[in-house]
Amino acid sequence: MNATAGAIATYNFAYLDEQTKRMIRRAILKGIAIPGYQVPFASREMPMPYGWGTGGVQVTASILGPDDTLKVIDQGADDTTNAISIRKFFQKTAGVATTTRTGDATVIQTRHRIPETPLKSGQVLVYQVPIPEPLRFLEPRETETRKMHALEEYGLMHVKLYEDIARNGHIATTYAYPVKVEGRYVMDPSPTPKFDNPKMHMSPALQLFGAGREKRIYAIPPFTRVVSLDFEDHPFTVQDFGRPCALCGAEHVYLDEVILDDAGGRMFICSDTDHCEERREAGHAGEMLAGEAAQ
Amino acid sequence: MYVAVKGGEAAIENAHRLLDDRRRGDRSVPALTLDQIAGQLALAVDRVMAEGSLYDRELGALAVKQARGDLIEAIFLLRAYRTTLPRFGYSRPVDTAAMLVERRISACYKDLPGGQVLGPTFDYTHRLLDPALAEDAGTDQPVRREGETEPVMRVSEILAGEGLIEGDGAVAQEKGVGDITRTPMEFPMDRDTRLQALSRGDEGFLLALGYSTQRGYARSHPFAGEIRIGEVEVSVDIPELGFAVSLGRVQVTECQMVNQFKGSAKAPPQFTRGYGLVFGQSERKAMAMALVDRALRASELGEDMTAPAQDEEFVISHSDNVQATGFVEHLKLPHYVDFQAELDLVRRMRAEHDAARVTGAGDELEAAE
């Protein structure tokens, strides 16, 4: 998409102009310097709607170079419509190489999941964030929540978690489960299931979070402590599906429930499509595939 | 064997191809040209330029065409283009007193210097559908009086002469130009950046909020002091030259509301102002903006905060229709990973609930307490 003489509208490499990318990179650097702190930035309108990954796309556009290899996932899958749309956007505007293999990517943009394959040093995971403020549903006003972060006043959050336990016997938050970063800021991990929270802790990869509509960027540098909030007598636990993936037989991974028929038949398969495919290529088979092979 | 639920690249491509087809419609009907849209759907293009914050009739018309007439979609297209343009600098403030006025009315005075100029208005038309417009029956040339080329005095200046209205407000010299597209918004906002946000805010949202102030939710007794529509010159300082150079003219609509004010400990009783300024001919928007601007000045003027229209964080955070439409419509995106987590939780809680019911009345009594 280089400038064409006579065209009435033209665009830069990776869509954003260089001034904007520099501004966003400054915000990213500040975010890295203060892990978990939400850095306000002058978010731009993007050619996809707010709430569809504009924050993540801006972060990706600002860090992407011509030599990068990009992977985009949504719900853990490379082939969901919005992931395809964003991947094609960068193919078109930046011409970068793309991949579905977690291990081959230098930049991974994600919505709602962290890949099952552990990330490596040098990789960047870019999260799309709808509501960056973990305290938002306890206090709707930004003026108040910023003050609460500044004063490290997180009592309200603990009261909320305590009330969950008093009412339900356990904490009733299953995704966007709040974490404390490097012992200071309480942070929203974006609406990833809490199953993925432990993967953020001491990750060798750089984790960047972009919230376009709310105009915030935050970051977790490599090897940073990320602790899910809990109580001594009610320690944090992750979901356990109690069964392996029906296709690749993987255990202790996040599973999607797929309805098979209108008689209540269902199976559970890996949410991370790349992880599932790589395992199947390596010869693993779950009950559904094993059953097919037997037939 | 099992139901494949994941979306496909081919599906997206086919959907967009169908969209292109529907946009074009019946191929035996000539395609719309940008000139037709800019010329004959001018107010749609004006709204798109105003809320898209980009003054370019050709691109506005292209956006309307591409969006199949969905104006918020067109605004979005224009914004997403505008945002990629490098920022060279800021223009000098436009002087609306020097406007080439095409329309200028005041509800405060029967007649006034410069006169009441109706211009091209829907006001006083009878809203009867005109079957003649279904055909191109030919249109009369407009009648023009010998124009006054003198600048037309602002109504606020007439009131200011008597000291009955507050000043325009001063901006500190060192403050520089606020820019909501380059600096993240922070609450409380300054009035200049707040006005910027209102100027690109959704017409429908501001209309409803302005209306709510008239119906008693932060009533401010407004009078339409003046509404003027016309072209103003935009000039920019060129540092290398040391003087300002004209870039051209843009059409704007300006509304100054004059509002009653009883006075406070800080200020004497006087009229106060609400201000609206919008690209193109957008009178409804400019008036609504002026009402909301005045309502948002409640804390500055020491008024009671009682209504949504006075709440800056509420109003400004929700006035941008590109943000609003995106986030509302993002609910269409898949959320099944989180929904899976919620399914799991609800199943578990139901099981616990059923188990608790079985264990008898004693527990229930305890729960009821």
XYZ file of C-alpha atoms in Angstrom:
664
model
C 0.000 0.000 0.000
C 2.591 2.530 -0.986
C 1.640 6.011 -2.074
C 0.215 5.949 -5.553
C 0.393 9.176 -7.477
C -3.025 10.651 -8.019
C -4.848 8.480 -5.468
C -7.051 10.508 -3.152
C -6.093 8.457 -0.067
C -2.809 6.634 0.720
C -1.399 4.881 3.817
C 1.989 4.309 5.514
C 3.776 0.985 6.361
C 1.620 -0.838 8.926
C -1.077 1.839 8.467
C -0.049 4.305 11.214
C 2.100 7.323 10.390
C 5.589 7.395 11.923
C 4.770 10.252 14.356
C 2.000 8.145 15.821
C 4.158 5.031 16.074
C 6.807 6.988 17.950
C 4.188 8.293 20.383
C 2.892 4.758 20.970
C 6.417 3.346 21.424
C 7.052 5.977 24.082
C 3.910 4.867 25.904
C 5.044 1.239 25.606
C 8.478 2.086 27.042
C 6.852 3.899 29.947
C 4.594 0.902 30.498
C 7.609 -1.416 30.565
C 9.348 0.869 33.045
C 6.332 0.770 35.401
C 4.955 -2.785 35.103
C 1.174 -2.957 35.368
C 0.656 0.804 35.297
C -1.887 2.012 32.737
C -0.195 4.617 30.539
C -2.624 7.025 28.840
C -1.867 7.420 25.142
C -3.459 9.360 22.294
C -5.172 6.369 20.746
C -6.006 6.721 17.072
C -9.038 5.701 15.145
C -8.234 2.477 13.370
C -9.879 0.991 10.312
C -11.530 -1.665 12.468
C -14.134 -0.771 15.096
C -13.361 0.041 18.718
C -13.791 -3.093 20.779
C -12.495 -5.244 17.925
C -8.819 -5.006 18.802
C -7.847 -1.413 17.990
C -5.544 -1.155 21.003
C -3.735 -4.367 20.159
C -3.532 -3.397 16.500
C -1.978 -0.029 17.364
C 0.618 -1.674 19.607
C 1.385 -4.281 16.951
C 1.573 -1.654 14.190
C 4.028 0.369 16.282
C 6.430 -2.483 17.087
C 6.207 -4.354 13.805
C 9.229 -4.306 11.495
C 9.541 -5.761 7.997
C 11.426 -8.832 9.369
C 8.834 -9.809 11.952
C 6.646 -12.876 11.763
C 3.142 -12.257 13.017
C 0.606 -14.640 14.521
C -2.920 -13.507 15.382
C -5.330 -15.509 17.529
C -8.818 -14.946 18.864
C -10.281 -17.383 21.411
C -6.998 -19.280 21.031
C -7.663 -19.987 17.359
C -5.923 -18.678 14.237
C -8.976 -19.262 12.066
C -11.603 -17.221 13.900
C -13.018 -14.433 11.744
C -11.555 -11.478 13.641
C -8.114 -13.081 13.839
C -8.193 -13.631 10.090
C -9.282 -10.046 9.548
C -6.435 -8.594 11.649
C -3.829 -10.922 10.133
C -4.933 -9.905 6.644
C -4.806 -6.250 7.657
C -1.110 -6.538 8.493
C -0.396 -8.653 5.426
C -1.930 -5.890 3.357
C -0.543 -2.803 5.097
C 2.877 -4.090 6.241
C 3.501 -7.093 4.018
C 5.015 -9.024 6.948
C 5.276 -12.793 7.112
C 2.511 -14.474 9.083
C 2.312 -17.841 10.766
C 0.002 -19.935 12.864
C 2.894 -21.638 14.690
C 3.403 -20.157 18.143
C 7.093 -21.061 18.097
C 7.751 -19.332 14.762
C 6.138 -15.995 15.609
C 8.048 -12.950 16.841
C 4.868 -11.000 17.550
C 1.615 -12.666 18.630
C -1.528 -10.601 18.886
C -4.220 -12.224 20.968
C -7.758 -11.818 22.140
C -8.910 -13.825 25.190
C -6.137 -16.456 25.337
C -2.442 -17.077 25.983
C -0.990 -19.861 23.799
C -0.487 -23.224 25.502
C 3.062 -23.550 24.107
C 5.332 -21.658 26.538
C 6.582 -18.388 25.057
C 10.293 -17.764 24.538
C 12.632 -14.887 25.130
C 12.414 -12.419 22.227
C 8.732 -13.012 21.563
C 6.152 -10.308 22.173
C 2.568 -11.112 23.153
C 0.159 -8.266 22.379
C -3.192 -8.411 24.162
C -6.365 -6.714 22.955
C -7.988 -5.118 25.995
C -11.589 -3.902 26.169
C -11.658 -2.418 29.701
C -8.121 -1.938 31.082
C -9.248 -0.809 34.515
C -9.546 -3.744 36.947
C -11.455 -1.512 39.382
C -13.942 -0.232 36.778
C -16.859 -2.384 37.834
C -16.338 -1.392 41.447
C -15.932 2.321 40.659
C -17.116 3.697 37.301
C -15.167 6.964 37.498
C -11.684 7.174 35.996
C -10.843 10.136 38.235
C -11.463 7.890 41.270
C -9.777 4.725 40.025
C -6.593 6.566 39.077
C -6.455 7.919 42.606
C -6.965 4.424 44.013
C -4.036 3.089 41.973
C -1.833 6.015 42.970
C -2.546 5.370 46.658
C -2.337 1.580 46.206
C -5.836 1.525 47.654
C -7.027 -1.921 46.612
C -9.225 -2.707 49.624
C -12.372 -2.515 47.498
C -11.136 -5.315 45.258
C -10.377 -7.584 48.197
C -13.795 -6.840 49.676
C -15.383 -7.841 46.364
C -13.470 -11.125 46.290
C -14.336 -11.711 49.965
C -18.042 -11.094 49.263
C -17.863 -13.684 46.479
C -16.566 -16.229 48.977
C -19.134 -15.270 51.618
C -21.959 -15.641 49.096
C -20.794 -18.568 46.939
C -18.095 -20.290 48.927
C -15.556 -19.421 46.224
C -14.429 -16.518 44.078
C -16.928 -16.177 41.239
C -14.587 -14.565 38.716
C -13.639 -16.906 35.903
C -12.012 -14.568 33.404
C -10.378 -11.120 33.554
C -9.257 -12.308 36.974
C -7.253 -9.482 38.611
C -3.525 -9.878 39.181
C -0.905 -7.930 41.100
C 2.164 -7.071 39.064
C 5.618 -6.957 40.678
C 3.980 -6.344 44.064
C 2.572 -2.962 43.124
C -0.203 -2.436 40.559
C -3.405 -4.430 40.383
C -3.922 -5.148 36.706
C -6.584 -6.538 34.430
C -5.123 -9.404 32.386
C -7.800 -8.692 29.704
C -10.676 -11.175 29.467
C -8.465 -14.250 29.265
C -9.829 -17.123 31.346
C -8.135 -17.286 34.747
C -6.716 -20.587 33.495
C -4.121 -18.492 31.642
C -3.123 -16.247 34.564
C -0.207 -18.425 35.748
C 1.359 -18.217 32.269
C 1.898 -14.480 32.747
C 4.108 -15.031 35.811
C 7.881 -14.837 35.093
C 7.280 -15.246 31.363
C 10.458 -14.841 29.274
C 8.358 -13.006 26.644
C 7.414 -9.331 26.692
C 3.678 -8.848 27.278
C 2.044 -5.666 25.984
C -1.568 -4.641 26.490
C -3.399 -2.165 24.271
C -6.826 -0.667 24.983
C -7.752 1.548 22.039
C -11.135 2.926 23.031
C -10.042 3.563 26.613
C -6.678 4.959 25.416
C -4.421 2.946 27.716
C -1.273 0.862 27.215
C 0.335 -1.299 29.889
C 3.053 -3.886 29.976
C 4.621 -6.801 31.789
C 8.377 -6.956 31.071
C 10.002 -10.399 30.824
C 10.533 -12.217 34.139
C 8.066 -10.130 36.132
C 6.115 -11.451 39.092
C 2.390 -11.680 38.278
C 0.253 -12.966 41.128
C -3.483 -13.644 40.955
C -5.285 -12.081 43.919
C -6.492 -14.562 46.523
C -6.679 -15.288 50.258
C -4.541 -17.632 52.346
C -7.526 -19.871 53.116
C -8.934 -19.552 49.587
C -5.918 -19.884 47.299
C -6.215 -19.124 43.597
C -6.963 -22.153 41.458
C -7.448 -22.594 37.724
C -10.190 -24.406 35.856
C -9.720 -28.135 35.385
C -11.868 -29.767 32.753
C -11.291 -33.239 34.155
C -10.842 -34.670 30.674
C -8.345 -34.477 27.791
C -8.879 -32.905 24.367
C -11.051 -35.190 22.228
C -8.834 -34.603 19.193
C -5.247 -34.563 20.461
C -5.583 -36.017 23.939
C -3.836 -33.048 25.603
C -4.433 -32.712 29.324
C -4.351 -29.558 31.442
C -5.155 -27.309 28.502
C -8.119 -24.996 28.026
C -10.954 -26.700 26.172
C -13.849 -25.471 24.017
C -17.156 -27.241 24.320
C -18.445 -28.209 20.888
C -22.075 -29.246 20.534
C -22.275 -32.296 18.258
C -25.995 -32.793 17.717
C -29.371 -31.676 19.027
C -29.531 -34.559 21.512
C -27.041 -33.082 23.976
C -23.988 -34.737 22.461
C -20.851 -32.690 22.939
C -17.106 -32.961 22.940
C -14.293 -30.896 24.379
C -11.397 -29.817 22.172
C -8.323 -27.601 22.544
C -9.097 -23.889 22.371
C -5.516 -23.374 21.102
C -5.792 -24.679 17.531
C -2.064 -24.535 16.817
C -1.216 -26.533 19.939
C -3.817 -29.127 18.974
C -2.598 -29.423 15.379
C 1.054 -29.746 16.382
C 0.188 -32.517 18.833
C -1.838 -34.385 16.236
C 1.010 -34.056 13.721
C 3.300 -35.543 16.375
C 1.025 -38.582 16.529
C -1.141 -37.850 19.571
C -4.809 -38.721 19.223
C -7.773 -38.089 21.502
C -10.770 -40.384 21.908
C -12.654 -38.859 18.965
C -9.792 -39.372 16.493
C -8.861 -42.739 17.964
C -12.490 -43.796 17.509
C -12.425 -42.681 13.876
C -9.179 -44.534 13.231
C -10.698 -47.703 14.693
C -13.677 -47.439 12.327
C -18.606 -35.959 11.993
C -18.444 -33.001 14.339
C -19.745 -29.518 13.715
C -16.997 -27.187 12.519
C -17.674 -23.871 14.212
C -14.593 -21.906 13.316
C -15.024 -19.106 10.770
C -13.249 -19.251 7.464
C -11.226 -16.897 5.359
C -13.378 -17.745 2.355
C -16.527 -16.871 4.292
C -15.208 -13.386 5.019
C -14.213 -12.828 1.426
C -17.581 -13.961 0.166
C -19.398 -11.784 2.691
C -17.469 -8.737 1.556
C -18.106 -9.572 -2.053
C -21.809 -9.732 -1.313
C -21.526 -6.397 0.496
C -19.976 -4.864 -2.623
C -22.817 -6.248 -4.676
C -25.495 -4.886 -2.347
C -23.781 -1.514 -2.267
C -23.891 -1.276 -6.023
C -27.447 -2.555 -6.241
C -29.230 -2.874 -9.575
C -26.544 -2.611 -12.282
C -29.037 -1.154 -14.763
C -29.316 1.958 -12.561
C -26.374 4.372 -12.980
C -23.891 4.391 -10.088
C -23.878 7.436 -7.794
C -21.067 9.868 -8.443
C -19.222 11.676 -5.659
C -20.382 14.985 -7.142
C -23.985 13.878 -6.826
C -23.515 12.886 -3.192
C -21.555 16.024 -2.252
C -24.001 18.227 -4.125
C -27.366 16.644 -3.435
C -26.811 14.892 -0.107
C -24.726 17.790 1.188
C -26.032 17.696 4.751
C -25.183 14.012 5.064
C -21.663 14.834 3.875
C -21.550 17.762 6.314
C -22.402 15.508 9.236
C -19.768 13.007 8.162
C -17.132 15.756 7.897
C -18.124 17.230 11.281
C -18.109 14.018 13.297
C -15.291 12.570 11.210
C -13.332 15.779 12.020
C -12.017 16.095 8.501
C -13.053 18.884 6.185
C -13.022 17.343 2.730
C -16.278 17.113 0.773
C -14.871 14.659 -1.771
C -13.676 12.180 0.865
C -16.901 12.723 2.824
C -18.929 11.836 -0.261
C -16.734 8.791 -0.908
C -17.284 7.645 2.686
C -21.070 8.040 2.371
C -21.035 6.044 -0.843
C -18.785 3.306 0.531
C -20.909 3.059 3.705
C -24.119 2.644 1.693
C -25.496 5.764 3.382
C -24.810 4.523 6.939
C -23.514 7.819 8.335
C -21.828 6.473 11.459
C -20.016 3.940 9.276
C -19.032 6.801 6.945
C -17.798 8.868 9.907
C -15.751 5.882 10.992
C -14.191 5.529 7.518
C -13.226 9.176 7.478
C -11.779 9.097 11.004
C -9.712 6.022 10.194
C -8.245 7.889 7.246
C -7.773 11.212 9.028
C -5.877 9.600 11.855
C -3.070 8.476 9.529
C -2.358 11.983 8.262
C 0.775 13.647 9.662
C 0.141 16.753 11.759
C 1.957 19.764 10.294
C 0.696 22.369 12.701
C -2.320 24.203 14.054
C -4.276 26.928 12.330
C -4.834 30.298 13.902
C -8.240 30.677 15.580
C -10.887 31.270 12.928
C -12.655 34.607 13.202
C -16.374 33.901 12.978
C -17.131 37.649 13.188
C -15.524 37.937 9.757
C -17.676 35.095 8.380
C -19.217 35.355 4.921
C -22.685 34.811 6.323
C -25.196 32.736 4.393
C -27.562 32.357 7.308
C -27.672 34.366 10.503
C -30.554 34.557 12.923
C -31.035 35.697 16.488
C -33.960 34.788 18.703
C -33.067 37.583 21.147
C -33.722 40.596 18.951
C -36.443 41.418 16.409
C -33.913 43.154 14.234
C -30.258 43.845 14.670
C -27.228 45.145 12.791
C -26.550 42.798 9.883
C -30.212 41.735 9.875
C -31.898 38.377 10.188
C -30.767 36.283 7.221
C -32.703 33.037 6.819
C -30.523 31.404 4.178
C -31.153 27.819 2.994
C -33.275 26.521 5.877
C -35.902 23.828 6.401
C -37.523 26.177 8.945
C -41.019 27.270 7.917
C -41.243 24.626 5.191
C -44.280 22.392 5.464
C -43.100 18.847 5.815
C -45.231 17.507 2.996
C -43.644 14.950 0.719
C -43.106 16.527 -2.674
C -43.905 14.094 -5.484
C -42.345 16.506 -7.967
C -38.927 15.642 -6.490
C -39.343 12.059 -7.654
C -38.541 13.408 -11.097
C -35.938 15.952 -12.060
C -38.501 18.679 -12.741
C -36.033 21.535 -12.802
C -35.360 23.988 -9.987
C -35.602 27.780 -9.964
C -32.463 29.820 -9.564
C -32.209 31.323 -6.064
C -32.891 35.012 -5.532
C -30.005 36.937 -4.032
C -30.161 40.383 -2.542
C -27.256 42.725 -2.986
C -24.957 41.267 -0.351
C -23.594 43.150 2.611
C -19.895 42.559 2.462
C -19.365 44.157 5.872
C -18.577 41.745 8.689
C -21.729 40.982 10.694
C -21.485 41.919 14.381
C -21.987 39.054 16.832
C -24.985 39.238 19.158
C -22.698 38.453 22.072
C -20.812 41.674 21.312
C -24.052 43.659 21.526
C -24.758 42.207 24.984
C -21.162 42.574 26.049
C -21.352 46.287 25.289
C -23.775 46.611 28.205
C -21.758 44.299 30.430
C -24.741 41.970 30.685
C -22.966 38.846 29.504
C -19.856 37.157 30.751
C -16.668 37.483 28.751
C -15.571 34.960 26.176
C -13.185 33.458 28.685
C -9.458 33.858 28.447
C -7.003 31.138 27.532
C -3.578 31.444 29.089
C -1.034 32.326 26.410
C 1.418 29.649 27.466
C -1.217 26.911 27.392
C -0.952 26.167 23.700
C -3.546 24.437 21.561
C -5.342 21.544 23.229
C -5.789 18.551 20.915
C -7.883 15.563 21.913
C -6.533 13.547 18.996
C -2.930 13.927 20.146
C -3.217 14.018 23.945
C -5.204 11.452 25.902
C -8.200 13.027 27.597
C -8.016 13.607 31.303
C -10.843 14.600 33.602
C -11.626 17.271 34.557
C -11.075 18.722 31.093
C -10.399 22.268 30.056
C -13.203 23.917 28.141
C -11.261 24.049 24.866
C -10.671 20.307 24.724
C -14.181 19.649 25.995
C -15.580 21.717 23.132
C -13.422 19.749 20.694
C -14.879 16.513 21.982
C -18.416 17.904 21.737
C -17.793 19.199 18.228
C -17.049 15.674 16.961
C -19.575 14.076 19.319
C -22.612 12.183 18.084
C -25.396 14.476 16.943
C -28.126 12.215 18.308
C -26.478 11.847 21.712
C -25.922 15.582 22.106
C -29.418 16.306 20.840
C -30.918 14.061 23.521
C -28.730 15.541 26.256
C -29.468 19.117 25.156
C -33.156 18.238 25.086
C -32.945 16.814 28.601
C -31.695 20.185 29.885
C -34.753 21.863 28.364
C -37.010 19.382 30.110
C -35.705 20.210 33.541
C -32.628 18.051 33.972
C -30.207 20.934 34.606
C -32.449 23.634 33.209
C -30.481 26.650 32.085
C -33.103 28.922 30.475
C -31.420 29.206 27.093
C -32.025 31.695 24.313
C -30.606 31.183 20.856
C -28.529 34.354 20.969
C -27.251 33.746 17.506
C -26.866 31.046 14.910
C -24.712 31.755 11.905
C -23.663 29.622 8.970
C -21.100 30.627 6.404
C -17.512 30.429 5.304
C -14.559 31.438 7.428
C -10.954 31.762 6.425
C -8.418 29.317 7.859
C -4.859 30.552 8.106
C -1.729 29.051 9.542
C 1.469 30.602 10.854
C 4.507 29.590 8.821
C 7.519 29.925 11.150
C 9.948 30.296 8.238
C 7.963 33.221 6.837
C 7.035 34.920 10.095
C 3.451 35.586 9.043
C 0.178 33.727 8.571
C -0.819 32.277 5.221
C -4.411 31.555 4.234
C -5.147 27.885 3.492
C -8.641 28.499 2.186
C -12.152 28.723 3.524
C -14.335 26.229 5.363
C -18.056 26.348 5.999
C -19.025 26.240 9.673
C -22.138 26.579 11.796
C -21.795 28.572 15.004
C -24.329 28.814 17.800
C -24.097 31.060 20.823
C -26.688 30.271 23.459
C -27.396 32.988 25.998
C -28.387 31.555 29.342
C -29.834 33.039 32.479
C -27.570 33.049 35.511
C -28.610 34.226 38.945
C -25.104 34.957 40.070
C -22.992 33.312 42.716
C -20.479 34.257 45.370
C -17.891 34.490 42.598
C -19.840 36.229 39.801
C -22.610 38.869 39.548
C -25.986 38.073 37.950
C -25.443 38.109 34.216
C -26.064 36.115 31.090
C -23.750 33.192 30.528
C -22.839 31.423 27.326
C -23.033 28.027 25.778
C -21.048 27.579 22.613
C -21.371 25.361 19.571
C -19.198 25.231 16.462
C -19.462 22.532 13.824
C -18.110 21.938 10.322
C -20.585 22.457 7.496
C -24.256 23.250 7.851
C -25.254 21.412 11.026
C -27.582 23.673 12.938
C -29.223 21.024 15.122
C -25.815 19.778 16.210
C -24.430 23.266 16.899
C -27.463 24.155 19.058
C -27.369 20.877 20.982
C -23.633 21.318 21.514
C -24.185 24.832 22.913
C -26.803 23.550 25.372
C -24.548 20.733 26.540
C -21.510 23.021 26.778
C -23.478 25.325 29.064
C -24.712 22.416 31.180
C -21.147 21.117 31.541
C -20.055 24.453 32.974
C -22.093 23.767 36.137
C -19.133 23.211 38.427
C -17.216 26.171 36.978
C -20.229 28.409 37.726
C -20.915 26.864 41.136
C -24.281 25.358 40.169
C -25.835 22.252 41.725
C -24.859 19.049 39.961
C -28.110 17.186 39.482
C -28.355 15.864 35.937
C -26.517 13.642 33.447
C -25.883 16.555 31.034
C -23.769 18.265 33.718
C -21.559 15.256 34.298
C -18.440 15.804 32.195
C -16.999 12.328 32.545
C -20.342 10.743 31.663
C -21.039 13.018 28.697
C -17.602 13.124 27.125
C -16.810 9.442 27.693
C -19.933 8.443 25.774
C -20.293 11.122 23.104
C -18.047 9.596 20.458
C -20.158 7.467 18.162
C -17.184 5.704 16.573
C -16.136 4.437 19.993
C -19.703 3.657 21.014
C -20.689 1.761 17.903
C -17.484 -0.263 17.961
C -17.822 -1.373 21.530
C -21.540 -2.114 21.360
C -21.080 -4.088 18.148
C -18.039 -5.966 19.414
C -20.511 -8.145 21.300
C -20.911 -9.889 17.937
C -17.368 -11.214 18.201
C -16.871 -14.708 19.582
C -16.676 -14.821 23.369
C -16.790 -18.573 23.753
C -13.618 -18.936 25.780
C -15.034 -16.705 28.515
C -18.505 -18.154 28.064
C -17.003 -21.604 28.639
C -15.588 -20.383 31.931
C -18.986 -18.983 32.904
C -20.763 -22.200 31.855
C -18.445 -24.123 34.123
C -19.129 -21.746 37.007
C -22.922 -21.774 36.593
C -22.973 -25.581 36.396
C -20.907 -25.797 39.567
C -23.035 -23.251 41.410
C -26.252 -24.997 40.350
C -24.884 -28.292 41.627
C -24.036 -26.655 44.948
C -27.478 -25.036 45.051
C -29.227 -28.364 44.440
C -27.053 -30.080 47.032
C -27.914 -27.394 49.596
C -31.668 -27.846 48.984
C -31.414 -31.564 49.589
C -29.669 -31.161 52.944
C -32.847 -29.769 54.493
C -34.677 -26.863 56.063
C -32.174 -26.043 58.795
C -29.606 -24.813 56.304
C -32.213 -22.833 54.394
C -33.203 -20.999 57.551
C -29.594 -20.133 58.126
C -29.274 -18.918 54.537
C -32.400 -16.799 54.930
C -30.948 -15.098 57.948
